[in-house]
């Protein structure tokens, strides 16, 4: 078997790779000779992906023999994921497998699980057919280590879920751990093997377990999705064997985690939402509701409905899908706190779903942190998570013909300021999670992407603000109309940039900066510089707290040449944990 780093390192790797947002996470050289989708036309891929792109929201189900252990092995509670308990507690293969004889989830009911997903507004389900423990949750003919043959339960949950999904009109997919397998000889063990029973040849594991089971799953269930996990090296022959049955399931979608240089159809950021979508790639954030994928009785750290619902909207606004996980318990019941949250999300989607399903990513780049945009044809859906004044649309050049609340159809006033920013009046009634405003445009969507975004005022001065800035890394616009600021400046490599349209001939400018800072983190120095390296340096002074904004004169002047000039505000050093909450800079022509 092959040794892979432990889950912590793997997750770290997954997270770091994914954070390079435009770089597909597993950007191994494509192995086009054996890529099942090699040579596929864009039109064919668009047709195959259409339902998935419109779906936006799916249920992930991690359910296996690990649920029987419920987070403890031999009386020892595990610290890691519930489904990693065999690995993390170094459970001997035979001892761990013996637990199957007590695994009898008699309360399992596929119709109930599917009904929960449907009521939540989820359009597809991906369920573990075999996780890293090697235990199959369907009646596999490949070996006896499965829920039908090895337990008193004697049923086939994958088959029952596949049939129930078909009846309910929900797409059904399976998760399959093709690389890690801690039970079958030769499967990867993610670090050193801990039981001689795991000794074996990986290629033999692929040929005798993995490939035959993938063929079974395809031929028996024609899954809409195969969700591979923890990719590793695969030979072309191994890939050919694993994908041999794929032509029998022509609409099949699979993710970027097969391994062997196969890109798959979807990027898979895990447990986080990337700052933007992935260029020319479909993507899906998968996430737990608490902190574990597989059931752990001791994990009651459930995210709030507000966080989960706003995650869904944030992801949709970036063009992705949200695959939200439930971890059923050893009796076959989905934990009630997870059901409660899904029901609340479903109730919101029942009224507001048109602003999520079938939408595309927002074309607007400079929205405050409390706002998101989703787009469908020529309608913009403005999502406002919390209100304190009007909402704003900084980049939109097209006039907004009308603005009405999606729920209640209340008409809202629309105006466009001298700065070109469109403002939508705050409605009287707010949704506790996300108020959706339907914006009908006067014409095709036009965005202000012109490099000279910030123009001089009549007196020749420039005011650059949080909303105008191009931000790097984790910087985020926050605050409320009309006062927005750039917060989360905890990485001194992050910076803010603006493009100014400077009158011919240019000139020298004095600068005033407005910011707030917590008393415990003052003292950072920063540089305001032009692409022609004219620089003003300042030091962050006390303002009395994050909610206290002060304006400071910066020393000296900065020279701006005529034409489009880029200016950058960057930290020179950061003794504390944050640089500042930036609000604005005013550049005024210096008196000669
Ligand atoms: O190791 C697995 C983990 O158990 C879980 O299945 C997640 C879900 O995406 N994937 C791997 C960790 O990245």
Coordinates of C-alpha atoms and ligand atoms in Angstrom, one line a residue:
X1 CA 0.0 0.0 0.0
X2 CA 1.1 3.6 -0.4
X3 CA 1.8 5.8 2.6
X4 CA 0.1 9.2 2.5
X5 CA 0.3 12.0 5.0
X6 CA -2.1 12.0 7.9
X7 CA -5.5 13.7 7.5
X8 CA -4.3 16.9 9.1
X9 CA -1.6 17.3 6.6
X10 CA -4.0 16.2 3.8
X11 CA -6.6 18.8 4.8
X12 CA -3.9 21.4 5.1
X13 CA -2.7 20.5 1.6
X14 CA -6.3 20.5 0.3
X15 CA -7.0 23.9 1.9
X16 CA -3.8 25.6 0.8
X17 CA -4.1 24.3 -2.8
X18 CA -7.7 25.4 -2.9
X19 CA -7.0 28.8 -1.6
X20 CA -4.9 29.5 -4.7
X21 CA -8.4 30.0 -6.0
X22 CA -7.9 30.1 -9.8
X23 CA -5.6 27.1 -9.7
X24 CA -7.6 23.9 -9.8
X25 CA -6.9 22.1 -6.5
X26 CA -5.4 18.9 -8.1
X27 CA -3.7 20.5 -11.0
X28 CA -1.7 17.4 -12.0
X29 CA -0.8 17.1 -15.6
X30 CA -3.9 15.9 -17.4
X31 CA -3.7 12.2 -18.4
X32 CA -5.7 12.7 -21.5
X33 CA -5.1 9.1 -22.9
X34 CA -7.4 7.7 -20.2
X35 CA -9.4 10.8 -19.1
X36 CA -13.1 9.7 -19.6
X37 CA -13.9 13.2 -20.6
X38 CA -11.0 13.8 -22.9
X39 CA -12.1 15.4 -26.1
X40 CA -15.6 16.3 -24.8
X41 CA -17.0 19.3 -26.6
X42 CA -18.0 22.4 -24.5
X43 CA -21.6 21.9 -25.7
X44 CA -21.7 18.3 -24.5
X45 CA -20.2 19.2 -21.1
X46 CA -22.6 22.1 -20.7
X47 CA -25.5 19.8 -21.4
X48 CA -24.2 17.2 -19.0
X49 CA -23.5 19.7 -16.2
X50 CA -26.7 21.7 -16.7
X51 CA -28.8 20.2 -13.9
X52 CA -25.8 20.3 -11.5
X53 CA -25.1 24.0 -12.2
X54 CA -28.7 24.9 -11.6
X55 CA -29.0 22.7 -8.5
X56 CA -26.8 24.9 -6.2
X57 CA -27.5 22.9 -3.1
X58 CA -26.9 19.2 -2.3
X59 CA -26.8 16.9 0.7
X60 CA -23.6 15.0 1.6
X61 CA -24.2 11.9 3.7
X62 CA -21.3 10.3 5.6
X63 CA -22.7 7.0 7.0
X64 CA -20.6 3.9 7.6
X65 CA -19.4 1.4 10.2
X66 CA -17.8 4.4 11.9
X67 CA -21.3 5.5 12.9
X68 CA -21.6 2.4 15.0
X69 CA -18.5 3.5 17.0
X70 CA -20.0 7.0 17.2
X71 CA -16.8 8.7 18.0
X72 CA -15.3 6.3 20.6
X73 CA -13.2 3.1 20.1
X74 CA -12.6 0.8 23.0
X75 CA -14.1 3.5 25.3
X76 CA -11.6 6.1 24.0
X77 CA -13.2 9.2 22.5
X78 CA -11.5 10.2 19.2
X79 CA -10.4 13.8 18.6
X80 CA -10.5 13.7 14.9
X81 CA -13.3 13.2 12.4
X82 CA -15.8 10.4 13.3
X83 CA -15.2 8.6 10.1
X84 CA -11.4 8.6 10.7
X85 CA -11.7 6.7 14.0
X86 CA -10.2 3.5 12.7
X87 CA -7.1 5.4 11.6
X88 CA -6.7 7.8 14.4
X89 CA -7.2 5.2 17.1
X90 CA -5.1 2.7 15.2
X91 CA -7.9 0.1 15.5
X92 CA -6.7 -3.4 14.4
X93 CA -8.4 -4.4 11.2
X94 CA -10.1 -7.5 12.6
X95 CA -11.2 -5.8 15.8
X96 CA -12.7 -2.8 14.0
X97 CA -14.5 -5.0 11.4
X98 CA -16.0 -7.1 14.3
X99 CA -18.1 -4.1 15.2
X100 CA -20.2 -4.8 12.1
X101 CA -21.8 -7.7 13.9
X102 CA -23.5 -5.1 16.2
X103 CA -24.3 -2.5 13.5
X104 CA -28.0 -2.8 13.1
X105 CA -29.4 0.7 12.1
X106 CA -33.1 -0.4 12.3
X107 CA -34.4 3.1 12.3
X108 CA -32.9 3.9 8.9
X109 CA -35.6 4.9 6.4
X110 CA -34.5 6.2 3.0
X111 CA -37.8 7.9 2.4
X112 CA -37.3 9.9 5.6
X113 CA -33.8 11.0 4.6
X114 CA -34.8 11.9 1.1
X115 CA -37.8 13.9 2.5
X116 CA -35.4 15.8 4.8
X117 CA -33.2 16.7 1.8
X118 CA -36.2 17.7 -0.3
X119 CA -37.7 19.9 2.4
X120 CA -34.3 21.6 2.8
X121 CA -34.4 22.5 -0.8
X122 CA -31.5 20.2 -1.7
X123 CA -31.6 19.0 -5.3
X124 CA -29.1 16.1 -5.1
X125 CA -27.7 13.7 -2.6
X126 CA -24.1 12.2 -2.4
X127 CA -23.8 9.3 0.0
X128 CA -20.8 7.3 1.1
X129 CA -20.8 3.9 -0.7
X130 CA -17.4 3.1 0.8
X131 CA -15.3 5.4 2.9
X132 CA -11.6 4.9 3.9
X133 CA -12.6 2.2 6.4
X134 CA -13.3 -0.1 3.4
X135 CA -16.8 -1.0 4.6
X136 CA -19.3 -1.0 1.7
X137 CA -22.8 0.5 2.5
X138 CA -24.3 -1.6 -0.3
X139 CA -24.6 -5.3 -1.1
X140 CA -21.3 -5.6 -3.0
X141 CA -20.5 -8.9 -4.6
X142 CA -16.8 -8.1 -4.4
X143 CA -16.3 -9.2 -0.8
X144 CA -18.3 -9.8 2.4
X145 CA -17.2 -6.6 4.2
X146 CA -20.4 -4.8 3.6
X147 CA -23.6 -3.8 5.4
X148 CA -25.7 -6.6 3.9
X149 CA -23.4 -9.5 4.5
X150 CA -21.5 -8.5 7.7
X151 CA -24.3 -7.1 9.8
X152 CA -27.7 -8.2 11.3
X153 CA -29.2 -5.4 9.3
X154 CA -29.1 -7.4 6.0
X155 CA -30.3 -4.4 3.9
X156 CA -28.8 -2.3 1.1
X157 CA -29.0 1.5 2.1
X158 CA -27.4 2.7 -1.2
X159 CA -30.0 0.8 -3.2
X160 CA -32.8 2.0 -1.0
X161 CA -31.6 5.6 -1.2
X162 CA -31.1 5.4 -5.0
X163 CA -34.7 4.2 -5.4
X164 CA -36.1 6.8 -3.0
X165 CA -34.3 9.6 -4.8
X166 CA -35.7 8.4 -8.1
X167 CA -39.2 8.5 -6.7
X168 CA -38.7 11.9 -5.2
X169 CA -37.0 13.4 -8.3
X170 CA -33.7 14.1 -6.5
X171 CA -30.4 13.2 -8.2
X172 CA -28.4 10.5 -6.4
X173 CA -24.7 10.2 -6.3
X174 CA -22.1 8.1 -4.4
X175 CA -18.9 9.0 -2.6
X176 CA -16.2 6.4 -3.1
X177 CA -12.8 6.3 -1.4
X178 CA -10.8 4.9 -4.3
X179 CA -7.3 5.4 -2.7
X180 CA -7.5 5.1 1.0
X181 CA -8.7 1.8 2.3
X182 CA -7.7 0.7 5.8
X183 CA -9.3 -2.7 5.6
X184 CA -8.4 -4.3 2.3
X185 CA -4.7 -5.3 1.7
X186 CA -2.9 -2.8 -0.5
X187 CA -5.2 0.2 0.1
X188 CA -3.4 3.4 1.0
X189 CA -3.2 3.9 4.8
X190 CA -2.5 7.7 5.0
X191 CA 0.7 7.3 7.0
X192 CA 2.3 4.1 8.2
X193 CA 0.2 1.0 8.2
X194 CA -0.7 -0.1 11.8
X195 CA -1.8 -3.7 11.1
X196 CA 0.0 -6.4 9.1
X197 CA -3.4 -7.2 7.6
X198 CA -3.1 -4.0 5.7
X199 CA 0.0 -5.1 3.9
X200 CA -0.5 -5.7 0.2
X201 CA 0.0 -4.3 -3.3
X202 CA -1.9 -1.1 -4.3
X203 CA -2.3 -2.2 -7.9
X204 CA -3.9 -5.5 -6.7
X205 CA -6.3 -3.5 -4.4
X206 CA -7.4 -1.4 -7.4
X207 CA -7.9 -4.5 -9.6
X208 CA -9.7 -6.7 -7.0
X209 CA -11.6 -4.2 -4.9
X210 CA -11.8 -0.6 -6.2
X211 CA -12.3 -1.1 -9.9
X212 CA -14.9 -4.0 -9.5
X213 CA -16.8 -1.9 -6.9
X214 CA -16.9 1.2 -9.1
X215 CA -18.2 -1.0 -12.0
X216 CA -20.9 -2.4 -9.7
X217 CA -21.9 1.0 -8.5
X218 CA -22.2 2.4 -12.1
X219 CA -24.0 -0.6 -13.5
X220 CA -26.4 -1.1 -10.6
X221 CA -27.3 2.5 -9.7
X222 CA -26.2 4.8 -12.7
X223 CA -25.3 7.4 -10.1
X224 CA -25.6 11.1 -11.2
X225 CA -22.3 11.8 -9.4
X226 CA -19.2 9.9 -8.2
X227 CA -17.4 11.8 -5.5
X228 CA -13.9 10.5 -5.3
X229 CA -11.7 11.4 -2.4
X230 CA -8.0 11.8 -1.4
X231 CA -6.4 11.5 -4.9
X232 CA -3.1 9.7 -5.3
X233 CA -1.0 8.4 -8.2
X234 CA -2.8 6.0 -10.5
X235 CA -1.4 4.2 -13.6
X236 CA -3.2 4.6 -16.9
X237 CA -4.2 0.9 -16.6
X238 CA -5.7 1.5 -13.2
X239 CA -7.7 4.4 -14.4
X240 CA -8.9 2.4 -17.4
X241 CA -10.1 -0.3 -15.1
X242 CA -11.7 2.1 -12.6
X243 CA -13.6 3.9 -15.4
X244 CA -14.4 0.9 -17.6
X245 CA -18.1 1.2 -16.8
X246 CA -18.4 4.9 -17.2
X247 CA -19.8 4.8 -20.7
X248 CA -22.8 2.9 -19.2
X249 CA -23.6 6.1 -17.3
X250 CA -23.3 8.8 -19.9
X251 CA -24.5 11.7 -17.7
X252 CA -22.0 10.9 -15.0
X253 CA -20.4 13.8 -13.2
X254 CA -17.3 13.2 -11.1
X255 CA -15.0 15.5 -9.1
X256 CA -11.3 16.5 -9.3
X257 CA -10.3 13.9 -6.6
X258 CA -9.9 10.7 -8.7
X259 CA -6.1 11.2 -8.9
X260 CA -3.8 10.1 -11.7
X261 CA -3.9 13.5 -13.4
X262 CA -7.7 13.3 -14.2
X263 CA -9.2 16.8 -13.7
X264 CA -12.8 15.6 -13.4
X265 CA -15.7 18.0 -13.7
X266 CA -15.7 19.9 -10.4
X267 CA -13.3 21.7 -8.0
X268 CA -13.9 20.7 -4.4
X269 CA -13.0 23.4 -1.8
X270 CA -13.6 21.7 1.5
X271 CA -14.8 23.3 4.8
X272 CA -14.3 26.8 3.4
X273 CA -15.7 29.1 0.7
X274 CA -13.0 30.5 -1.7
X275 CA -12.8 34.3 -2.1
X276 CA -13.9 34.0 -5.7
X277 CA -15.0 31.2 -8.0
X278 CA -12.7 29.1 -10.2
X279 CA -12.0 30.4 -13.7
X280 CA -13.7 28.2 -16.3
X281 CA -14.3 25.4 -13.7
X282 CA -17.4 24.2 -11.9
X283 CA -17.0 24.0 -8.2
X284 CA -18.6 22.9 -5.0
X285 CA -17.8 23.7 -1.4
X286 CA -18.4 20.7 0.8
X287 CA -18.9 21.4 4.5
X288 CA -20.0 19.8 7.8
X289 CA -22.8 21.2 9.9
X290 CA -20.9 20.5 13.1
X291 CA -17.2 19.6 12.9
X292 CA -17.3 16.0 11.8
X293 CA -18.4 14.2 8.6
X294 CA -19.2 10.9 10.2
X295 CA -21.3 10.7 13.4
X296 CA -19.6 11.5 16.7
X297 CA -21.9 11.6 19.8
X298 CA -19.6 14.1 21.4
X299 CA -19.7 16.7 18.5
X300 CA -22.5 19.1 19.2
X301 CA -20.8 22.1 17.6
X302 CA -23.5 22.8 15.1
X303 CA -23.2 25.9 12.9
X304 CA -26.2 28.3 13.1
X305 CA -28.9 28.4 10.4
X306 CA -27.8 31.9 9.6
X307 CA -24.2 30.9 8.9
X308 CA -25.3 27.9 6.8
X309 CA -27.8 29.9 4.8
X310 CA -25.5 32.8 4.2
X311 CA -22.8 30.3 3.1
X312 CA -25.2 29.0 0.5
X313 CA -25.9 32.5 -0.8
X314 CA -22.2 33.5 -0.7
X315 CA -21.3 30.3 -2.7
X316 CA -24.1 30.8 -5.2
X317 CA -23.0 34.5 -5.7
X318 CA -19.5 33.1 -6.7
X319 CA -21.0 30.5 -9.1
X320 CA -20.6 27.4 -6.9
X321 CA -22.7 24.7 -5.3
X322 CA -23.0 23.9 -1.6
X323 CA -22.7 20.2 -0.6
X324 CA -23.8 20.3 3.0
X325 CA -23.1 17.2 5.1
X326 CA -25.2 15.2 7.6
X327 CA -23.8 12.4 9.7
X328 CA -26.5 9.8 10.6
X329 CA -26.2 8.0 13.9
X330 CA -25.8 4.3 14.5
X331 CA -29.5 3.7 14.5
X332 CA -30.0 5.4 11.1
X333 CA -31.3 8.7 12.4
X334 CA -30.0 12.1 11.1
X335 CA -29.2 14.2 14.2
X336 CA -32.1 16.5 15.0
X337 CA -30.0 19.7 15.2
X338 CA -29.0 19.0 11.6
X339 CA -32.6 18.3 10.6
X340 CA -33.7 21.6 12.3
X341 CA -31.2 23.7 10.4
X342 CA -32.1 22.1 7.1
X343 CA -35.8 22.7 7.7
X344 CA -35.1 26.4 8.4
X345 CA -33.0 26.7 5.2
X346 CA -35.7 24.9 3.3
X347 CA -38.4 27.4 4.6
X348 CA -36.3 30.3 3.4
X349 CA -35.6 28.7 0.0
X350 CA -39.3 28.0 -0.4
X351 CA -39.9 31.8 -0.5
X352 CA -36.5 32.9 -2.0
X353 CA -35.2 29.9 -4.0
X354 CA -35.5 31.6 -7.4
X355 CA -32.7 33.9 -6.2
X356 CA -30.4 30.9 -5.8
X357 CA -31.4 28.0 -8.1
X358 CA -30.3 28.4 -11.7
X359 CA -28.4 31.6 -11.0
X360 CA -24.9 32.6 -12.0
X361 CA -22.1 34.3 -10.3
X362 CA -22.2 38.0 -9.6
X363 CA -20.3 40.2 -12.1
X364 CA -19.9 42.9 -9.5
X365 CA -16.6 43.0 -7.6
X366 CA -17.0 45.7 -5.0
X367 CA -19.9 44.7 -2.8
X368 CA -19.9 45.3 1.0
X369 CA -19.6 42.3 3.2
X370 CA -23.3 42.3 4.1
X371 CA -24.4 42.1 0.4
X372 CA -24.3 39.4 -2.3
X373 CA -25.6 39.4 -5.9
X374 CA -26.9 36.4 -7.9
X375 CA -27.8 36.8 -11.5
X376 CA -30.5 35.1 -13.7
X377 CA -30.8 36.3 -17.3
X378 CA -31.1 40.1 -16.9
X379 CA -32.3 40.1 -13.3
X380 CA -30.0 40.8 -10.4
X381 CA -31.0 39.4 -7.0
X382 CA -29.5 41.6 -4.3
X383 CA -29.1 39.7 -1.1
X384 CA -28.7 41.8 2.1
X385 CA -27.7 39.9 5.2
X386 CA -28.2 42.7 7.6
X387 CA -29.4 46.3 7.1
X388 CA -28.3 49.6 8.5
X389 CA -29.0 52.1 5.9
X390 CA -29.3 51.8 2.1
X391 CA -27.7 49.1 0.0
X392 CA -25.2 50.0 -2.7
X393 CA -24.1 48.7 -6.1
X394 CA -20.7 50.3 -6.8
X395 CA -19.8 48.8 -10.2
X396 CA -23.2 48.8 -11.9
X397 CA -23.4 51.1 -14.9
X398 CA -26.8 49.9 -16.2
X399 CA -29.6 51.8 -14.6
X400 CA -31.9 49.9 -12.3
X401 CA -35.4 50.2 -13.6
X402 CA -37.1 48.8 -10.5
X403 CA -36.2 47.3 -7.1
X404 CA -38.8 45.3 -5.2
X405 CA -38.5 42.9 -2.3
X406 CA -38.8 39.3 -3.5
X407 CA -41.1 38.5 -0.6
X408 CA -44.0 40.9 -0.4
X409 CA -43.1 42.7 -3.6
X410 CA -42.5 46.0 -1.8
X411 CA -41.2 48.7 -4.3
X412 CA -38.0 50.4 -3.1
X413 CA -36.5 53.7 -4.1
X414 CA -33.5 53.6 -6.4
X415 CA -31.0 56.4 -6.9
X416 CA -27.6 57.0 -8.4
X417 CA -25.2 59.4 -6.7
X418 CA -22.7 61.7 -8.3
X419 CA -20.1 59.1 -7.6
X420 CA -22.0 56.7 -9.9
X421 CA -22.9 54.3 -7.1
X422 CA -26.5 53.0 -7.3
X423 CA -28.3 53.0 -4.0
X424 CA -31.3 50.9 -3.0
X425 CA -33.5 52.2 -0.1
X426 CA -33.7 50.0 3.0
X427 CA -37.1 48.2 3.2
X428 CA -39.2 48.4 6.4
X429 CA -39.3 44.6 6.7
X430 CA -36.1 42.6 6.9
X431 CA -35.6 38.8 6.6
X432 CA -33.6 37.6 9.6
X433 CA -31.1 35.8 7.4
X434 CA -31.1 37.4 4.0
X435 CA -33.5 40.0 2.4
X436 CA -33.7 39.5 -1.3
X437 CA -34.3 42.5 -3.6
X438 CA -35.2 41.9 -7.2
X439 CA -33.5 44.4 -9.5
X440 CA -34.9 44.8 -13.0
X441 CA -32.3 46.5 -15.2
X442 CA -33.0 49.1 -18.0
X443 CA -30.7 47.1 -20.3
X444 CA -28.0 44.5 -20.5
X445 CA -25.8 44.3 -17.5
X446 CA -22.8 46.7 -17.9
X447 CA -20.1 46.8 -15.2
X448 CA -17.7 49.6 -14.5
X449 CA -14.5 47.7 -15.1
X450 CA -12.8 50.8 -16.6
X451 CA -9.2 51.1 -15.2
X452 CA -9.9 54.8 -14.5
X453 CA -12.5 53.9 -12.0
X454 CA -11.9 56.9 -9.7
X455 CA -12.2 60.3 -11.4
X456 CA -11.0 63.7 -10.1
X457 CA -13.7 66.0 -8.5
X458 CA -14.3 69.5 -9.7
X459 CA -11.6 70.8 -7.4
X460 CA -9.1 68.3 -8.8
X461 CA -9.1 66.2 -5.7
X462 CA -9.6 62.4 -5.6
X463 CA -11.4 60.5 -2.9
X464 CA -10.7 56.7 -2.9
X465 CA -12.9 54.5 -0.6
X466 CA -13.3 51.0 0.5
X467 CA -15.9 50.3 -2.1
X468 CA -13.6 51.5 -4.9
X469 CA -10.6 49.4 -3.8
X470 CA -9.3 46.3 -5.5
X471 CA -8.5 44.1 -2.5
X472 CA -6.1 41.1 -2.1
X473 CA -6.3 38.0 0.1
X474 CA -8.6 38.2 3.1
X475 CA -9.4 41.9 2.9
X476 CA -13.2 42.5 2.9
X477 CA -15.5 45.4 2.7
X478 CA -17.7 45.7 5.7
X479 CA -19.8 48.4 7.4
X480 CA -23.1 49.9 6.3
X481 CA -24.3 52.6 3.9
X482 CA -22.9 55.2 3.5
X483 CA -19.9 54.3 5.6
X484 CA -18.0 51.3 4.4
X485 CA -14.5 50.2 5.4
X486 CA -12.0 47.6 4.5
X487 CA -11.5 45.2 7.4
X488 CA -9.8 41.9 8.2
X489 CA -6.4 43.5 7.4
X490 CA -4.5 40.9 9.5
X491 CA -2.0 39.9 6.8
X492 CA 0.6 42.5 6.1
X493 CA 1.1 41.2 2.6
X494 CA -2.5 42.3 1.7
X495 CA -3.0 45.6 0.0
X496 CA -5.6 48.0 -1.4
X497 CA -5.3 49.4 -4.9
X498 CA -7.1 52.0 -7.0
X499 CA -6.9 53.3 -10.5
X500 CA -7.1 57.0 -10.9
X501 CA -7.8 59.0 -14.1
X502 CA -5.3 61.8 -13.5
X503 CA -5.6 64.9 -15.7
X504 CA -2.9 65.4 -18.3
X505 CA 0.3 66.8 -16.8
X506 CA -0.3 65.2 -13.4
X507 CA 1.0 66.9 -10.3
X508 CA 1.8 66.6 -6.6
X509 CA -0.9 65.8 -4.1
X510 CA -1.2 65.9 -0.3
X511 CA -3.0 63.1 1.4
X512 CA -5.5 62.7 4.2
X513 CA -6.3 59.1 5.4
X514 CA -9.4 58.0 7.5
X515 CA -9.3 54.8 9.5
X516 CA -10.1 53.2 12.8
X517 CA -7.9 50.9 14.9
X518 CA -8.3 48.9 18.1
X519 CA -6.1 50.3 21.0
X520 CA -4.3 46.9 21.2
X521 CA -2.9 46.9 17.7
X522 CA -1.7 50.4 16.7
X523 CA 1.8 51.2 15.4
X524 CA 1.7 49.7 11.9
X525 CA 3.5 51.6 9.2
X526 CA 2.1 51.8 5.7
X527 CA 3.1 53.1 2.3
X528 CA 0.8 55.0 -0.1
X529 CA 2.6 54.6 -3.4
X530 CA 2.1 55.0 -7.1
X531 CA 3.2 52.6 -9.9
X532 CA 6.0 55.2 -10.5
X533 CA 7.2 54.6 -6.9
X534 CA 6.4 58.0 -5.5
X535 CA 5.6 57.1 -1.9
X536 CA 4.1 58.6 1.3
X537 CA 4.8 56.7 4.5
X538 CA 2.5 56.9 7.5
X539 CA 2.2 55.3 10.9
X540 CA -1.1 54.1 12.4
X541 CA -2.1 56.2 15.4
X542 CA -4.7 55.5 18.1
X543 CA -8.3 56.3 17.2
X544 CA -9.9 54.9 20.3
X545 CA -11.3 51.7 18.9
X546 CA -12.6 49.9 15.9
X547 CA -15.8 52.0 15.8
X548 CA -13.9 55.3 16.1
X549 CA -12.8 56.7 12.7
X550 CA -10.3 59.6 12.6
X551 CA -8.7 61.5 9.7
X552 CA -5.0 62.1 9.7
X553 CA -2.8 64.3 7.4
X554 CA 0.0 62.3 5.9
X555 CA 3.4 63.8 5.6
X556 CA 4.8 65.2 2.3
X557 CA 3.2 64.8 -1.1
X558 CA 2.7 62.0 -3.7
X559 CA 3.4 62.7 -7.4
X560 CA 0.8 61.5 -9.9
X561 CA 1.6 61.5 -13.6
X562 CA -1.2 62.3 -16.1
X563 CA -3.4 59.4 -17.4
X564 CA -4.5 56.3 -15.6
X565 CA -2.4 55.9 -12.5
X566 CA -2.5 53.0 -10.0
X567 CA -2.0 53.8 -6.3
X568 CA -1.4 51.2 -3.7
X569 CA -1.9 51.2 0.1
X570 CA 0.3 48.5 1.6
X571 CA 1.5 47.7 5.1
X572 CA 5.3 48.2 5.7
X573 CA 5.2 46.5 9.0
X574 CA 2.5 45.2 11.4
X575 CA 3.6 44.9 15.1
X576 CA 0.0 44.1 16.2
X577 CA -2.6 41.6 14.8
X578 CA -4.2 44.1 12.4
X579 CA -3.1 47.1 10.3
X580 CA -6.2 49.2 10.4
X581 CA -9.8 49.4 9.3
X582 CA -9.4 51.6 6.2
X583 CA -12.2 54.0 5.2
X584 CA -10.9 56.5 2.7
X585 CA -8.0 58.6 1.4
X586 CA -8.4 62.1 -0.1
X587 CA -5.7 63.3 -2.5
X588 CA -5.7 67.1 -3.0
X589 CA -3.5 69.0 -5.5
X590 CA -0.6 70.4 -3.5
X591 CA -0.3 74.2 -3.4
X592 CA 2.9 75.1 -5.1
Ligands
LIG1 O1 -10.7 12.1 4.6 C1 -11.9 12.6 4.0 C2 -12.9 13.0 5.1 O2 -13.2 11.8 5.9 C3 -14.2 13.4 4.4 O3 -14.8 12.4 3.6 C4 -13.9 14.6 3.5 C5 -15.1 15.1 2.8 O4 -14.8 15.9 1.7 N1 -12.9 14.3 2.5 C6 -11.6 13.8 3.1 C7 -10.8 14.9 3.8 O5 -10.5 15.9 2.8

